[in-house]
Coordinates of C-alpha atoms in Angstrom, one line a residue:
Chain A
M1 CA -20.7 -51.6 -56.9
K2 CA -18.7 -53.9 -59.0
K3 CA -17.1 -57.0 -57.4
N4 CA -13.6 -55.7 -58.2
D5 CA -14.3 -52.3 -56.6
L6 CA -15.5 -54.1 -53.5
E7 CA -12.3 -56.1 -53.4
T8 CA -10.1 -53.0 -53.7
Q9 CA -12.0 -51.2 -51.0
F10 CA -11.9 -54.3 -48.9
A11 CA -8.1 -54.4 -49.2
E12 CA -7.8 -50.7 -48.2
L13 CA -10.0 -51.3 -45.1
K14 CA -7.9 -54.3 -44.1
T15 CA -4.8 -52.1 -44.2
K16 CA -6.4 -49.5 -42.0
V17 CA -7.5 -52.1 -39.5
E18 CA -4.0 -53.5 -39.4
T19 CA -2.6 -50.1 -38.7
L20 CA -5.1 -49.5 -35.9
T21 CA -4.2 -52.9 -34.4
K22 CA -0.4 -52.1 -34.6
E23 CA -0.7 -48.6 -33.2
G24 CA -3.2 -49.5 -30.5
A25 CA -2.1 -49.6 -26.9
E26 CA -0.9 -52.9 -25.5
N27 CA -2.2 -54.4 -22.2
K28 CA 0.7 -52.7 -20.4
L29 CA 1.4 -50.3 -17.5
S30 CA 4.3 -47.9 -17.5
M31 CA 5.4 -46.1 -14.4
I32 CA 8.0 -43.4 -14.0
M33 CA 9.5 -43.8 -10.5
F34 CA 10.7 -40.2 -10.0
S35 CA 10.1 -39.4 -6.3
G36 CA 11.6 -42.2 -4.3
D37 CA 9.3 -41.6 -1.3
L38 CA 8.4 -44.7 0.8
D39 CA 4.7 -44.1 0.4
K40 CA 4.8 -43.5 -3.3
V41 CA 7.1 -46.5 -4.0
L42 CA 4.8 -48.6 -1.9
A43 CA 1.7 -47.5 -3.9
A44 CA 3.5 -48.1 -7.2
L45 CA 4.6 -51.6 -6.2
I46 CA 1.1 -52.5 -5.1
I47 CA -0.2 -51.2 -8.4
A48 CA 2.5 -53.2 -10.3
S49 CA 1.7 -56.5 -8.7
G50 CA -2.0 -55.9 -9.1
A51 CA -1.5 -55.3 -12.8
V52 CA 0.6 -58.4 -13.2
A53 CA -2.2 -60.4 -11.5
M54 CA -4.6 -59.0 -14.1
G55 CA -2.4 -60.2 -16.9
M56 CA -0.8 -56.9 -17.7
D57 CA 2.8 -56.3 -18.6
V58 CA 4.5 -53.8 -16.2
V59 CA 7.4 -51.6 -16.8
M60 CA 9.0 -49.3 -14.2
F61 CA 11.5 -46.6 -15.0
F62 CA 13.6 -45.4 -12.1
T63 CA 14.9 -41.9 -12.5
F64 CA 16.1 -39.1 -10.3
W65 CA 15.2 -39.7 -6.6
G66 CA 13.9 -43.1 -7.6
T67 CA 17.3 -44.3 -8.6
P68 CA 18.8 -44.8 -5.1
I69 CA 16.0 -47.2 -4.2
L70 CA 17.8 -49.8 -6.4
R71 CA 21.1 -49.4 -4.5
D72 CA 22.3 -52.5 -2.7
K73 CA 23.1 -51.6 0.9
G74 CA 25.6 -54.5 1.1
K75 CA 27.7 -53.4 -1.9
K76 CA 30.5 -50.9 -1.5
V77 CA 31.9 -49.0 -4.5
G78 CA 35.1 -47.0 -4.4
G79 CA 36.8 -44.5 -6.7
K80 CA 34.0 -41.9 -6.7
D81 CA 34.7 -38.2 -7.0
L82 CA 33.7 -35.8 -4.3
M83 CA 30.2 -35.1 -5.7
G84 CA 29.5 -38.8 -6.1
T85 CA 30.7 -39.5 -2.6
M86 CA 28.5 -36.8 -1.2
F87 CA 25.4 -37.9 -3.1
G88 CA 26.1 -41.5 -2.1
A89 CA 26.2 -40.5 1.5
M90 CA 23.1 -38.3 1.4
L91 CA 20.7 -40.3 -0.7
P92 CA 19.0 -43.4 0.7
K93 CA 21.0 -46.6 0.3
G94 CA 18.3 -49.0 -1.0
A95 CA 14.7 -49.7 -0.6
G96 CA 14.9 -50.2 3.2
N97 CA 16.0 -46.6 3.7
L98 CA 13.2 -44.6 2.2
K99 CA 11.2 -41.8 3.9
L100 CA 7.5 -40.8 3.8
S101 CA 6.7 -37.9 1.4
K102 CA 4.7 -36.3 4.3
M103 CA 4.8 -36.5 8.1
N104 CA 8.3 -37.9 8.2
M105 CA 8.8 -35.9 11.4
G106 CA 12.5 -36.5 11.7
G107 CA 12.0 -40.2 10.9
M108 CA 9.3 -40.8 13.5
G109 CA 6.4 -40.8 11.1
T110 CA 8.3 -43.2 8.8
A111 CA 9.1 -45.6 11.6
M112 CA 5.5 -45.5 12.7
M113 CA 4.3 -46.3 9.2
K114 CA 6.8 -49.2 8.9
S115 CA 5.7 -50.7 12.2
L116 CA 2.1 -50.3 11.1
M117 CA 2.8 -52.0 7.8
K118 CA 4.3 -54.9 9.7
K119 CA 1.4 -55.1 12.0
K120 CA -1.1 -55.1 9.1
N121 CA 0.9 -57.7 7.2
V122 CA 1.8 -55.3 4.4
A123 CA 5.1 -56.4 2.8
S124 CA 8.1 -54.0 2.9
V125 CA 9.3 -52.3 -0.2
E126 CA 12.3 -54.6 -0.3
E127 CA 10.1 -57.7 -0.2
M128 CA 7.7 -56.2 -2.8
L129 CA 10.7 -55.5 -5.1
A130 CA 11.8 -59.1 -4.8
V131 CA 8.2 -60.2 -5.6
A132 CA 8.0 -57.8 -8.6
G133 CA 11.2 -59.4 -9.9
E134 CA 9.6 -62.9 -9.6
L135 CA 6.4 -61.7 -11.3
G136 CA 8.3 -60.5 -14.3
V137 CA 8.0 -56.7 -13.7
K138 CA 10.6 -55.0 -16.0
I139 CA 12.8 -52.4 -14.4
Y140 CA 14.7 -49.7 -16.4
V141 CA 17.1 -47.4 -14.7
C142 CA 17.7 -43.9 -16.1
E143 CA 21.4 -43.7 -17.2
M144 CA 21.4 -39.9 -17.0
S145 CA 20.3 -40.0 -13.4
M146 CA 23.0 -42.6 -12.6
D147 CA 25.6 -40.4 -14.2
L148 CA 24.4 -37.2 -12.5
M149 CA 24.3 -38.8 -9.0
G150 CA 27.5 -40.7 -9.5
F151 CA 26.0 -44.1 -9.1
T152 CA 27.6 -47.1 -10.8
R153 CA 25.9 -50.3 -12.1
E154 CA 28.1 -52.3 -9.6
E155 CA 26.2 -50.9 -6.6
M156 CA 22.7 -51.8 -7.8
I157 CA 20.7 -54.7 -6.5
E158 CA 20.5 -58.0 -8.2
Y159 CA 17.2 -58.0 -10.1
P160 CA 16.2 -60.6 -12.7
N161 CA 14.9 -58.1 -15.4
M162 CA 16.8 -54.9 -15.0
D163 CA 18.3 -52.7 -17.8
F164 CA 19.8 -49.2 -18.1
C165 CA 18.3 -46.9 -20.6
G166 CA 17.6 -43.3 -21.8
V167 CA 14.4 -41.4 -22.3
A168 CA 13.7 -42.9 -25.7
T169 CA 13.3 -46.4 -24.3
F170 CA 10.8 -45.0 -21.7
L171 CA 8.8 -43.2 -24.4
E172 CA 8.6 -46.3 -26.6
E173 CA 7.2 -48.3 -23.8
A174 CA 4.9 -45.6 -22.5
K175 CA 3.3 -44.8 -25.8
S176 CA 2.4 -48.4 -26.4
S177 CA 0.9 -48.7 -22.8
K178 CA -2.7 -48.5 -21.8
I179 CA -1.7 -46.8 -18.5
Q180 CA 1.1 -44.4 -17.8
L181 CA 1.8 -42.9 -14.4
F182 CA 4.4 -40.3 -13.2
I183 CA 4.9 -41.2 -9.5
Chain B
M1 CA -24.7 -64.0 -48.5
K2 CA -26.0 -61.9 -51.3
K3 CA -23.7 -59.3 -52.9
N4 CA -25.9 -56.4 -51.8
D5 CA -25.9 -57.7 -48.2
L6 CA -22.1 -57.8 -48.3
E7 CA -22.0 -54.2 -49.6
T8 CA -24.2 -53.0 -46.8
Q9 CA -22.2 -54.7 -44.2
F10 CA -19.0 -53.5 -45.7
A11 CA -20.3 -49.9 -45.5
E12 CA -21.1 -50.4 -41.9
L13 CA -17.7 -51.8 -41.1
K14 CA -16.1 -48.9 -42.9
T15 CA -17.9 -46.4 -40.7
K16 CA -16.8 -48.3 -37.6
V17 CA -13.2 -48.2 -38.7
E18 CA -13.4 -44.5 -39.5
T19 CA -14.8 -43.9 -36.0
L20 CA -12.0 -45.9 -34.4
T21 CA -9.4 -44.0 -36.4
K22 CA -10.9 -40.6 -35.5
E23 CA -11.2 -41.5 -31.8
G24 CA -7.8 -43.2 -31.5
A25 CA -5.0 -41.5 -29.7
E26 CA -2.6 -39.3 -31.8
N27 CA 1.2 -39.7 -31.5
K28 CA 1.2 -37.0 -28.9
L29 CA 2.4 -36.4 -25.3
S30 CA 0.6 -34.1 -22.9
M31 CA 2.1 -33.0 -19.6
I32 CA 0.6 -31.0 -16.8
M33 CA 3.4 -28.9 -15.3
F34 CA 1.9 -28.5 -11.8
S35 CA 4.8 -28.6 -9.4
G36 CA 7.4 -26.2 -10.6
D37 CA 10.3 -28.0 -8.9
L38 CA 13.7 -27.8 -10.6
D39 CA 14.1 -31.6 -10.8
K40 CA 10.6 -32.3 -12.1
V41 CA 10.7 -29.5 -14.7
L42 CA 14.1 -30.8 -15.8
A43 CA 12.7 -34.4 -16.2
A44 CA 9.7 -33.1 -18.1
L45 CA 11.8 -31.1 -20.5
I46 CA 14.1 -34.0 -21.1
I47 CA 11.0 -36.2 -21.8
A48 CA 9.6 -33.4 -24.1
S49 CA 12.7 -33.1 -26.3
G50 CA 13.1 -36.9 -26.4
A51 CA 9.5 -37.2 -27.6
V52 CA 9.9 -34.6 -30.3
A53 CA 13.0 -36.5 -31.5
M54 CA 10.9 -39.6 -31.9
G55 CA 8.4 -37.7 -34.0
M56 CA 5.8 -37.0 -31.3
D57 CA 3.8 -33.8 -30.8
V58 CA 4.3 -32.4 -27.3
V59 CA 2.0 -30.2 -25.4
M60 CA 2.8 -28.8 -21.9
F61 CA 0.2 -27.2 -19.7
F62 CA 1.7 -24.9 -17.0
T63 CA -0.6 -24.6 -14.0
F64 CA -0.3 -23.6 -10.3
W65 CA 3.4 -23.7 -9.2
G66 CA 4.4 -24.4 -12.8
T67 CA 3.1 -21.0 -13.9
P68 CA 6.0 -18.8 -12.4
I69 CA 8.5 -20.9 -14.4
L70 CA 7.4 -18.9 -17.4
R71 CA 8.0 -15.5 -15.9
D72 CA 10.6 -13.3 -17.5
K73 CA 13.0 -12.1 -14.8
G74 CA 13.8 -9.1 -16.9
K75 CA 10.3 -7.8 -17.2
K76 CA 8.7 -5.6 -14.5
V77 CA 4.9 -5.2 -14.2
G78 CA 3.3 -2.6 -12.0
G79 CA -0.2 -1.9 -10.8
K80 CA -0.6 -5.2 -8.9
D81 CA -2.7 -5.4 -5.8
L82 CA -1.3 -6.5 -2.5
M83 CA -1.8 -10.2 -3.0
G84 CA -0.4 -10.1 -6.5
T85 CA 2.7 -8.2 -5.2
M86 CA 3.2 -10.8 -2.4
F87 CA 2.9 -13.8 -4.7
G88 CA 5.1 -12.1 -7.2
A89 CA 7.8 -11.6 -4.6
M90 CA 7.5 -15.1 -3.0
L91 CA 7.3 -17.3 -6.2
P92 CA 10.3 -18.0 -8.3
K93 CA 10.9 -15.4 -11.0
G94 CA 11.5 -17.6 -14.0
A95 CA 13.1 -20.9 -14.9
G96 CA 16.5 -19.9 -13.5
N97 CA 15.1 -19.6 -10.0
L98 CA 13.6 -23.0 -9.2
K99 CA 14.3 -25.3 -6.3
L100 CA 14.7 -29.0 -5.9
S101 CA 11.6 -30.9 -4.7
K102 CA 13.9 -32.7 -2.2
M103 CA 17.2 -31.9 -0.5
N104 CA 17.0 -28.2 -1.2
M105 CA 18.7 -27.7 2.2
G106 CA 18.3 -23.9 2.2
G107 CA 19.4 -23.7 -1.4
M108 CA 22.6 -25.7 -0.9
G109 CA 21.3 -28.9 -2.5
T110 CA 19.9 -26.9 -5.4
A111 CA 23.2 -25.1 -6.0
M112 CA 25.0 -28.4 -5.8
M113 CA 22.6 -29.9 -8.4
K114 CA 23.1 -26.9 -10.8
S115 CA 26.9 -27.1 -10.6
L116 CA 26.7 -30.8 -11.2
M117 CA 24.4 -30.3 -14.2
K118 CA 26.9 -27.8 -15.6
K119 CA 29.8 -30.3 -15.0
K120 CA 28.0 -33.1 -16.7
N121 CA 26.9 -30.9 -19.6
V122 CA 23.2 -31.1 -18.8
A123 CA 21.5 -28.0 -20.2
S124 CA 19.8 -25.6 -17.7
V125 CA 16.0 -25.4 -17.5
E126 CA 16.2 -22.0 -19.3
E127 CA 18.3 -23.4 -22.1
M128 CA 16.0 -26.4 -22.4
L129 CA 12.9 -24.2 -22.6
A130 CA 14.5 -22.3 -25.4
V131 CA 15.3 -25.5 -27.2
A132 CA 11.7 -26.8 -26.6
G133 CA 10.4 -23.6 -28.3
E134 CA 12.7 -24.3 -31.3
L135 CA 11.6 -27.9 -31.5
G136 CA 7.9 -26.9 -31.7
V137 CA 6.8 -27.9 -28.2
K138 CA 3.5 -26.3 -27.6
I139 CA 3.0 -24.4 -24.2
Y140 CA -0.3 -23.6 -22.7
V141 CA -0.6 -21.5 -19.5
C142 CA -3.5 -22.0 -17.2
E143 CA -5.5 -18.7 -17.1
M144 CA -7.1 -19.5 -13.8
S145 CA -3.6 -19.9 -12.1
M146 CA -2.5 -16.6 -13.7
D147 CA -5.5 -14.9 -12.3
L148 CA -5.2 -16.6 -8.9
M149 CA -1.5 -15.6 -8.5
G150 CA -1.9 -12.2 -10.1
F151 CA 0.4 -12.8 -13.0
T152 CA -0.1 -10.9 -16.2
R153 CA 0.7 -11.9 -19.8
E154 CA 3.1 -9.0 -20.0
E155 CA 5.5 -10.6 -17.5
M156 CA 5.8 -13.9 -19.3
I157 CA 8.8 -15.0 -21.4
E158 CA 8.8 -14.7 -25.2
Y159 CA 8.1 -18.2 -26.5
P160 CA 7.3 -19.1 -30.1
N161 CA 4.2 -21.3 -29.4
M162 CA 2.5 -20.2 -26.2
D163 CA -1.2 -19.7 -25.5
F164 CA -3.3 -19.1 -22.5
C165 CA -6.2 -21.5 -21.8
G166 CA -8.6 -23.2 -19.5
V167 CA -9.1 -26.8 -18.4
A168 CA -11.2 -27.7 -21.5
T169 CA -8.2 -27.1 -23.8
F170 CA -6.0 -29.3 -21.7
L171 CA -8.6 -32.1 -21.6
E172 CA -9.1 -32.0 -25.4
E173 CA -5.3 -32.3 -26.0
A174 CA -4.9 -35.0 -23.2
K175 CA -7.6 -37.3 -24.4
S176 CA -6.2 -37.4 -27.9
S177 CA -2.7 -38.1 -26.6
K178 CA -1.0 -41.5 -26.3
I179 CA 0.8 -40.4 -23.1
Q180 CA -0.4 -38.0 -20.3
L181 CA 1.6 -37.2 -17.3
F182 CA 0.8 -35.1 -14.2
I183 CA 4.2 -33.7 -13.1
Chain C
M1 CA -11.0 -63.5 -55.5
K2 CA -14.0 -65.7 -55.2
K3 CA -17.1 -64.4 -53.5
N4 CA -16.8 -67.0 -50.7
D5 CA -13.2 -66.0 -50.0
L6 CA -14.3 -62.4 -49.7
E7 CA -17.1 -63.4 -47.3
T8 CA -14.7 -65.3 -45.1
Q9 CA -12.1 -62.5 -45.1
F10 CA -14.9 -60.0 -44.4
A11 CA -16.0 -62.0 -41.3
E12 CA -12.4 -62.1 -40.0
L13 CA -12.0 -58.4 -40.4
K14 CA -15.3 -57.8 -38.7
T15 CA -14.1 -59.8 -35.7
K16 CA -10.9 -57.7 -35.6
V17 CA -12.8 -54.5 -35.6
E18 CA -15.1 -55.7 -32.8
T19 CA -12.0 -56.5 -30.7
L20 CA -10.5 -53.1 -31.4
T21 CA -13.8 -51.4 -30.4
K22 CA -14.1 -53.4 -27.3
E23 CA -10.4 -52.9 -26.2
G24 CA -10.3 -49.2 -27.1
A25 CA -10.3 -46.6 -24.4
E26 CA -13.6 -45.2 -23.3
N27 CA -14.3 -41.5 -23.0
K28 CA -13.2 -41.6 -19.4
L29 CA -10.8 -39.9 -17.0
S30 CA -9.2 -41.8 -14.1
M31 CA -7.3 -40.0 -11.3
I32 CA -5.4 -41.4 -8.4
M33 CA -5.8 -39.0 -5.5
F34 CA -2.6 -39.9 -3.6
S35 CA -1.2 -36.7 -2.2
G36 CA -4.1 -35.0 -0.4
D37 CA -2.6 -31.5 -0.8
L38 CA -5.0 -28.6 -1.0
D39 CA -3.6 -27.3 -4.3
K40 CA -3.4 -30.8 -6.0
V41 CA -6.9 -31.7 -4.8
L42 CA -8.2 -28.4 -6.1
A43 CA -6.5 -29.0 -9.5
A44 CA -8.0 -32.5 -9.7
L45 CA -11.5 -31.4 -8.9
I46 CA -11.3 -28.6 -11.5
I47 CA -10.1 -31.2 -14.1
A48 CA -12.9 -33.5 -13.0
S49 CA -15.7 -31.0 -13.4
G50 CA -14.3 -29.8 -16.7
A51 CA -14.2 -33.4 -17.9
V52 CA -17.8 -34.0 -17.0
A53 CA -18.8 -30.8 -18.8
M54 CA -17.1 -32.3 -21.9
G55 CA -19.2 -35.4 -21.6
M56 CA -16.5 -37.6 -20.1
D57 CA -17.0 -40.1 -17.3
V58 CA -14.8 -39.4 -14.3
V59 CA -13.5 -41.8 -11.7
M60 CA -11.4 -40.7 -8.7
F61 CA -9.5 -43.1 -6.5
F62 CA -8.6 -41.8 -3.1
T63 CA -5.6 -43.6 -1.6
F64 CA -3.0 -42.9 1.1
W65 CA -2.9 -39.1 2.0
G66 CA -5.9 -38.7 -0.2
T67 CA -8.1 -40.8 2.0
P68 CA -8.5 -38.4 4.9
I69 CA -10.0 -35.8 2.5
L70 CA -13.2 -37.8 2.6
R71 CA -13.5 -37.8 6.4
D72 CA -16.6 -36.0 7.7
K73 CA -15.4 -33.6 10.4
G74 CA -18.8 -33.8 12.1
K75 CA -18.7 -37.6 12.6
K76 CA -17.0 -39.1 15.6
V77 CA -15.9 -42.7 15.7
G78 CA -14.8 -44.5 18.8
G79 CA -13.2 -47.8 19.6
K80 CA -9.9 -47.2 17.6
D81 CA -6.6 -48.6 18.7
L82 CA -3.7 -46.4 19.6
M83 CA -2.3 -46.1 16.1
G84 CA -5.7 -45.4 14.6
T85 CA -6.3 -42.7 17.2
M86 CA -2.9 -41.1 16.5
F87 CA -3.4 -41.2 12.7
G88 CA -6.9 -39.8 13.2
A89 CA -5.6 -36.9 15.2
M90 CA -2.6 -36.1 13.0
L91 CA -4.2 -36.4 9.5
P92 CA -6.6 -33.7 8.2
K93 CA -10.2 -34.2 9.1
G94 CA -11.9 -33.6 5.8
A95 CA -11.6 -31.4 2.8
G96 CA -11.7 -28.2 4.8
N97 CA -8.5 -29.0 6.5
L98 CA -6.0 -29.5 3.8
K99 CA -2.6 -27.8 3.4
L100 CA -0.7 -26.5 0.3
S101 CA 2.0 -28.8 -1.0
K102 CA 4.4 -25.8 -1.1
M103 CA 4.6 -22.5 0.8
N104 CA 2.3 -23.7 3.6
M105 CA 4.5 -21.6 5.9
G106 CA 3.0 -22.9 9.2
G107 CA -0.5 -22.5 7.7
M108 CA 0.0 -18.8 6.6
G109 CA 0.4 -19.7 2.9
T110 CA -2.6 -22.0 3.0
A111 CA -4.8 -19.3 4.7
M112 CA -3.6 -16.8 2.1
M113 CA -4.5 -19.1 -0.7
K114 CA -8.0 -19.8 0.8
S115 CA -8.7 -16.1 1.2
L116 CA -7.5 -15.5 -2.4
M117 CA -9.8 -18.3 -3.7
K118 CA -12.7 -16.7 -2.0
K119 CA -11.9 -13.3 -3.4
K120 CA -11.5 -14.7 -6.9
N121 CA -14.8 -16.7 -6.6
V122 CA -13.0 -20.1 -6.8
A123 CA -15.1 -22.7 -5.0
S124 CA -13.6 -24.4 -1.9
V125 CA -12.6 -28.1 -2.0
E126 CA -15.7 -29.0 0.1
E127 CA -18.0 -27.2 -2.3
M128 CA -16.3 -28.7 -5.3
L129 CA -16.6 -32.2 -3.8
A130 CA -20.4 -31.6 -3.4
V131 CA -20.6 -30.5 -7.0
A132 CA -18.6 -33.5 -8.2
G133 CA -21.2 -35.7 -6.5
E134 CA -24.0 -34.0 -8.2
L135 CA -22.2 -34.2 -11.6
G136 CA -21.9 -38.0 -11.2
V137 CA -18.1 -38.2 -10.6
K138 CA -17.5 -41.6 -9.2
I139 CA -15.4 -41.9 -6.1
Y140 CA -13.5 -45.1 -5.0
V141 CA -11.7 -45.2 -1.6
C142 CA -8.8 -47.6 -1.2
E143 CA -9.6 -50.2 1.4
M144 CA -6.0 -50.9 2.1
S145 CA -5.3 -47.2 3.0
M146 CA -8.4 -47.2 5.2
D147 CA -7.2 -50.2 7.0
L148 CA -3.6 -48.9 7.3
M149 CA -4.7 -45.6 8.7
G150 CA -7.4 -47.0 10.9
F151 CA -10.3 -45.2 9.2
T152 CA -13.8 -46.7 9.2
R153 CA -16.5 -46.3 6.7
E154 CA -18.7 -44.7 9.3
E155 CA -16.4 -41.6 9.5
M156 CA -16.5 -40.8 5.8
I157 CA -18.7 -38.1 4.1
E158 CA -22.0 -38.8 2.5
Y159 CA -21.4 -38.9 -1.2
P160 CA -23.9 -40.1 -3.8
N161 CA -21.5 -42.4 -5.7
M162 CA -18.8 -43.7 -3.4
D163 CA -17.5 -47.2 -3.1
F164 CA -14.6 -48.9 -1.3
C165 CA -12.2 -51.0 -3.4
G166 CA -8.8 -52.5 -4.0
V167 CA -6.2 -52.0 -6.6
A168 CA -7.8 -54.3 -9.2
T169 CA -10.9 -52.0 -9.5
F170 CA -8.7 -49.0 -10.1
L171 CA -6.7 -50.8 -12.8
E172 CA -9.8 -52.0 -14.6
E173 CA -11.1 -48.4 -14.7
A174 CA -7.7 -46.9 -15.6
K175 CA -6.9 -49.2 -18.5
S176 CA -10.3 -48.5 -20.1
S177 CA -9.7 -44.7 -19.7
K178 CA -8.4 -42.2 -22.3
I179 CA -6.7 -40.2 -19.5
Q180 CA -5.0 -41.4 -16.3
L181 CA -3.3 -39.1 -13.8
F182 CA -1.4 -39.8 -10.6
I183 CA -2.0 -36.7 -8.5

C-alpha cells in the first residue's frame, strides 16, 4: 500500500469513528412518566436518583396521568371550562395525592403503603421530587396532555429544571439515551 | 513503527470499526403494544408518528391485549370454538372500542376523553392507525397471542405493512433499535 | 503528512475505537419486573427465553409487585411484624398465584386464561421460571421491595442464579444492555 493510499483510508476511517461517536448513546436515562401511580412514580424517582448518583443525566417526561403529579396543591387557577374543571377535580392534585396501581382498596392499601414508607424511612414522592430537582433531574411536561386535561402552567409546582414540550423533544432525548423506560 | 506494521494495525482497526458500525443501533423505534388501553395506544401512536416525522423507522409489535386493537369490526369470522367465541365477544372489537387504563368509570370516563379529543382536534385511534400505515409504520402481530385468543388473520384490519410473527422477530428489531418501549 | 504524524493520529483513533467498544451496549436484555401480573410475567418470560435462544444474556430485576412472584409457596417464615404478616397474606404466594392485569373478573378470567394456556400447550409461569433458571437467565431481587413488604430471603424459591440488589446494580446492567423494558 502506498503512503498516500494509507492516508486517504485513514481519513475515511476517522470520519466513520467520528460518526459513531456522535451517534452513540450518551450516559443518559430517559423515562416517560405515563401512569401516575404512587408505586410506579416511587420506583421511577428511586431509579432517577440512583442514576444521578452514578453520574448519569436523567430526563423525565410527564405525560397523561403523570401530568397531575406536578400540580401544586396550594395553587388555585380559575377561568377553566367545564371539562377542565371536572378533570381538575377528579385527577390527583399533586404528588401527595397519588394511589397505588394495585391494592388501593378504596384508599386503604395506599394509606398502608404510605405509613410503611414512613416507618422504613423511605422518602415520600413529594420529598423525592424536591431532591430530584436539587440533583439536576430534568423534567419535561407534555403540552398536549396539559391542553387535553385543561391544566395551565400556573398551577404546576416550582421546580428548578422544568420545561414544557412535545413528542419531538422526548424522542430527541430518548434516542440519545442509553436507557429508556415507559413507566 | 514500520510501515508494514502500521498497515496491519490499520486493517485491524478497520475491522473493529466495521463491527461497531454493524452492531450499532439503527435510527429505529420499537414498541411492544401489550396493554391495549385507549390512553396508552394513543400515546404510542403519537410517539410513532412523531418518530417518523424525525426520520426514524418505527416498528410496533401487537401482543396480548394489544392484539384485539387490530380487529376489523366489520369482519365476521365463523367456525370458532367456545373459548375463541368467548374471547371474541369479551375483547374490544377494533381500535374504536378501547377503554382508558384509569378512570374508565363504567365507560363514562372513556366517553368523556373521546369527546374531549374531538373538541381538541386530537385524531382518534382509528384515524391515527390509518395515518401510521400511510407513514410506513411497520406492524407485527404476535402469532402466539392470536392463537391463544382464537383470532384469525381474516378478522384483522387492512393495513399496508402488517405481518404476523413470533418473539424472535421482535427481539431482532428491538436490539437494533435506538429506543424500545413496553407499552 | 509525515509518517510520525500518521502514527500519532493512528494511536489517537485507536483509543477512540477502544472507548467506543467498551461503552457500546452488550448483547444483553434487561427487564424490570414491576407489575407482577400473570399476563405481563408470561410475556416477559417468553421474551427472556427467546432472547437466550438468540444468544443474548438476560437479566430480570424483580421489584415491587414483581417480588412476591419469587416466593416459595411451600416455605413458611415466622417472626414477622403485623405489616409483614398482612402483606404476606394479601400478596400472591408465588408464580402459581398471579392474576391477569385485565379481565380478572373475580378470578374467572384468570382461571380461563390458565386453562386456555394448558390447552394450547403454553407452559405455566412456574414452569417457565424453572426453564429460565436452566437457560441461565439471571434474576435480581430488589432489596428495598423485600424490606418494604417484609419478605425474607428464606421464603424465596430456589433458583440457580438469583441475587439480591439495589438500584445501582440494575442501572449498571441496564445501561450496558441493547434492550431495556419496564414491565
